[in-house]
């Protein structure tokens, strides 16, 4: 059974056209994360939520925003995608206790034309 | 903040040989260390993890060792098989935070 679901799996957008990626989870985990991953590089953390408490990484561009309307759902908004934003976007969840792994979704592959 | 270094960046071994990947972390408060395997186009998948109160953990052909004094941990894969070929990432999570800091990854190629 899928535990972390991402939609869509593939997204094509045009340069500058806003796009929203979604993530949902059935694990009831407090913490949700968004990562950007390019070409077998390490996943790069963009931001994370503990419940509704939003934590932005210092080097995450303002072009990236996120919303978490409830425990189950989290969205990544890219306001004006550039060619450099083409990547795999991974959503993940974890328990708050810390001594446990993250659970990753399958990812959304974003192409910017 | 935490920093994780991972070596080597690429590793080629003959099928049946062992592979070892090493990571070093900087924050002595880190207490959880997962290893992920990522195949091309797929999500990272946990293959083994270790907590700071344990020095070694083994699961069939895979083992992880942790040296808290030296602040490094290693992944050991024995009797490698072609399906072990993938990119492997180590990570560290620091007590009191929710962030996992990833190493830079190791591309493992198992040659048949």
XYZ file of C-alpha atoms in Angstrom:
225
model
C 0.000 0.000 0.000
C 1.323 3.384 -0.950
C 2.274 5.395 2.127
C 3.590 8.587 0.547
C 1.940 9.531 -2.717
C 3.076 12.207 -5.112
C 1.121 13.649 -8.000
C 1.772 13.996 -10.777
C 4.660 11.632 -11.384
C 5.750 13.665 -14.384
C 5.112 17.351 -14.901
C 6.009 19.441 -17.905
C 5.726 23.190 -17.647
C 6.868 26.202 -19.575
C 9.468 28.655 -18.464
C 7.823 31.058 -16.031
C 4.509 29.192 -15.800
C 3.551 28.409 -12.184
C 3.331 24.790 -11.202
C 2.117 22.940 -8.111
C 3.270 19.522 -6.999
C 1.330 17.580 -4.407
C 2.161 15.040 -1.753
C -0.098 13.045 0.515
C 0.656 10.513 3.228
C -1.257 7.810 5.061
C 1.315 7.433 7.851
C -0.004 10.268 10.017
C 3.542 11.559 10.460
C 4.052 14.997 11.929
C 7.017 15.918 9.770
C 6.932 16.388 6.006
C 9.799 17.392 3.728
C 10.370 18.601 0.207
C 13.637 17.812 -1.529
C 15.013 18.748 -4.918
C 17.270 16.177 -6.551
C 19.289 16.599 -9.742
C 21.234 13.957 -11.694
C 22.151 11.503 -8.914
C 23.212 14.322 -6.631
C 22.159 14.095 -3.019
C 18.621 15.222 -2.284
C 18.683 18.904 -1.377
C 16.288 19.910 1.377
C 14.076 22.829 0.392
C 11.904 23.018 3.514
C 10.152 20.927 6.086
C 7.106 21.112 8.311
C 6.625 19.957 11.833
C 2.841 19.919 11.942
C 2.073 23.398 10.586
C 5.368 24.871 11.717
C 7.190 25.755 8.471
C 10.989 25.631 8.281
C 12.678 27.080 5.235
C 16.278 26.326 4.332
C 18.394 29.457 4.074
C 19.395 28.753 0.467
C 15.931 27.842 -0.840
C 15.013 30.397 -3.527
C 11.955 32.581 -2.936
C 10.556 31.073 -6.114
C 9.707 27.967 -4.069
C 6.788 28.058 -1.675
C 4.958 25.390 0.262
C 1.603 24.812 1.902
C 0.450 22.177 4.354
C -3.320 22.499 4.817
C -3.583 19.404 7.025
C -1.509 16.497 8.337
C -1.972 14.410 5.217
C -1.235 16.867 2.440
C 1.637 19.108 1.465
C 2.139 21.150 -1.691
C 5.161 22.588 -3.431
C 4.517 25.712 -5.502
C 7.095 26.938 -7.982
C 5.997 30.427 -8.860
C 8.120 31.058 -11.953
C 10.004 27.939 -12.999
C 13.341 28.418 -14.682
C 15.339 25.909 -16.685
C 17.482 25.301 -13.608
C 14.454 24.089 -11.668
C 14.124 20.977 -13.793
C 14.707 18.142 -11.366
C 13.147 15.318 -9.424
C 11.130 16.596 -6.465
C 10.853 14.202 -3.578
C 8.396 14.415 -0.728
C 9.177 12.564 2.481
C 7.719 12.097 5.949
C 9.077 11.078 9.306
C 8.015 10.615 12.887
C 8.928 13.393 15.288
C 10.889 11.135 17.593
C 13.965 11.184 15.384
C 15.367 7.681 15.616
C 13.642 6.514 12.499
C 14.000 6.809 8.769
C 12.258 9.086 6.359
C 9.645 7.592 4.072
C 9.996 8.889 0.546
C 7.355 9.298 -2.099
C 8.089 8.154 -5.661
C 8.954 11.683 -6.747
C 7.730 14.073 -9.411
C 9.989 14.596 -12.406
C 9.676 18.241 -13.471
C 10.628 19.312 -16.981
C 10.796 23.002 -17.854
C 10.575 23.913 -21.521
C 25.232 22.652 11.566
C 25.807 19.056 10.583
C 27.983 18.185 7.588
C 28.358 14.682 6.143
C 31.215 13.670 3.865
C 30.992 10.459 1.829
C 33.721 8.511 0.038
C 34.334 7.259 -2.546
C 32.151 8.990 -5.101
C 32.354 5.983 -7.431
C 33.224 2.385 -6.698
C 33.566 -0.542 -9.089
C 33.864 -4.080 -7.777
C 33.766 -7.522 -9.301
C 30.709 -9.603 -8.618
C 31.205 -11.544 -5.417
C 33.667 -9.070 -3.937
C 32.928 -6.759 -1.012
C 32.198 -3.036 -1.189
C 32.777 -0.489 1.561
C 31.490 3.080 1.610
C 32.502 5.504 4.345
C 30.877 8.598 5.784
C 32.098 11.133 8.293
C 29.831 13.491 10.209
C 30.628 16.645 12.115
C 27.948 17.017 14.808
C 28.569 14.834 17.841
C 24.863 15.183 18.716
C 23.864 13.153 15.641
C 22.220 9.966 16.809
C 20.642 8.261 13.815
C 22.383 7.145 10.629
C 20.417 5.646 7.722
C 21.772 4.332 4.438
C 19.725 4.632 1.267
C 19.978 2.880 -2.071
C 18.685 4.772 -5.068
C 18.229 3.215 -8.475
C 17.950 5.400 -11.543
C 14.700 7.350 -11.594
C 13.459 5.868 -8.321
C 13.087 7.057 -4.759
C 15.806 6.538 -2.145
C 15.084 3.338 -0.246
C 16.336 2.567 3.228
C 18.588 -0.468 3.236
C 19.950 -0.335 6.770
C 20.235 2.113 9.645
C 22.035 2.408 12.951
C 21.413 4.346 16.121
C 24.122 5.965 18.174
C 23.868 3.466 21.021
C 24.904 0.608 18.721
C 28.321 -0.045 17.177
C 27.366 -2.478 14.442
C 24.279 -3.821 12.720
C 23.973 -6.536 10.119
C 21.225 -7.625 7.765
C 22.196 -10.550 5.550
C 24.839 -9.229 3.113
C 24.683 -5.666 4.394
C 26.258 -4.285 7.550
C 26.849 -0.858 9.027
C 29.456 0.086 11.599
C 29.544 3.249 13.685
C 32.525 4.802 15.446
C 31.154 7.626 17.584
C 34.565 8.716 18.804
C 35.862 9.225 15.290
C 32.436 10.337 14.037
C 32.317 8.028 11.086
C 30.135 5.181 9.894
C 30.514 2.721 7.066
C 28.377 0.533 4.851
C 29.670 -2.930 4.044
C 28.172 -5.056 1.282
C 29.502 -8.588 0.957
C 29.119 -11.004 -1.956
C 28.068 -8.198 -4.239
C 25.641 -8.891 -7.061
C 24.870 -6.924 -10.238
C 21.557 -5.806 -8.711
C 23.512 -4.018 -5.990
C 24.567 -1.497 -8.637
C 23.010 1.847 -7.669
C 23.790 5.125 -5.942
C 24.122 4.857 -2.173
C 23.600 7.777 0.192
C 24.449 7.974 3.851
C 22.652 10.433 6.107
C 22.762 11.693 9.665
C 20.059 13.109 11.881
C 20.917 15.244 14.867
C 19.113 14.927 18.157
C 16.556 17.672 18.580
C 16.159 18.372 14.863
C 13.999 16.922 12.126
C 16.577 17.295 9.372
C 18.475 14.488 7.688
C 21.817 15.614 6.296
C 22.851 13.556 3.287
C 26.268 12.586 2.074
C 27.144 13.292 -1.558
C 26.492 9.728 -2.707
C 28.517 6.798 -4.034
C 27.843 5.241 -7.404
C 28.472 1.524 -7.017
C 28.998 -0.626 -10.087
C 29.134 -4.373 -9.697
C 30.807 -5.928 -12.711
C 29.595 -9.372 -13.760
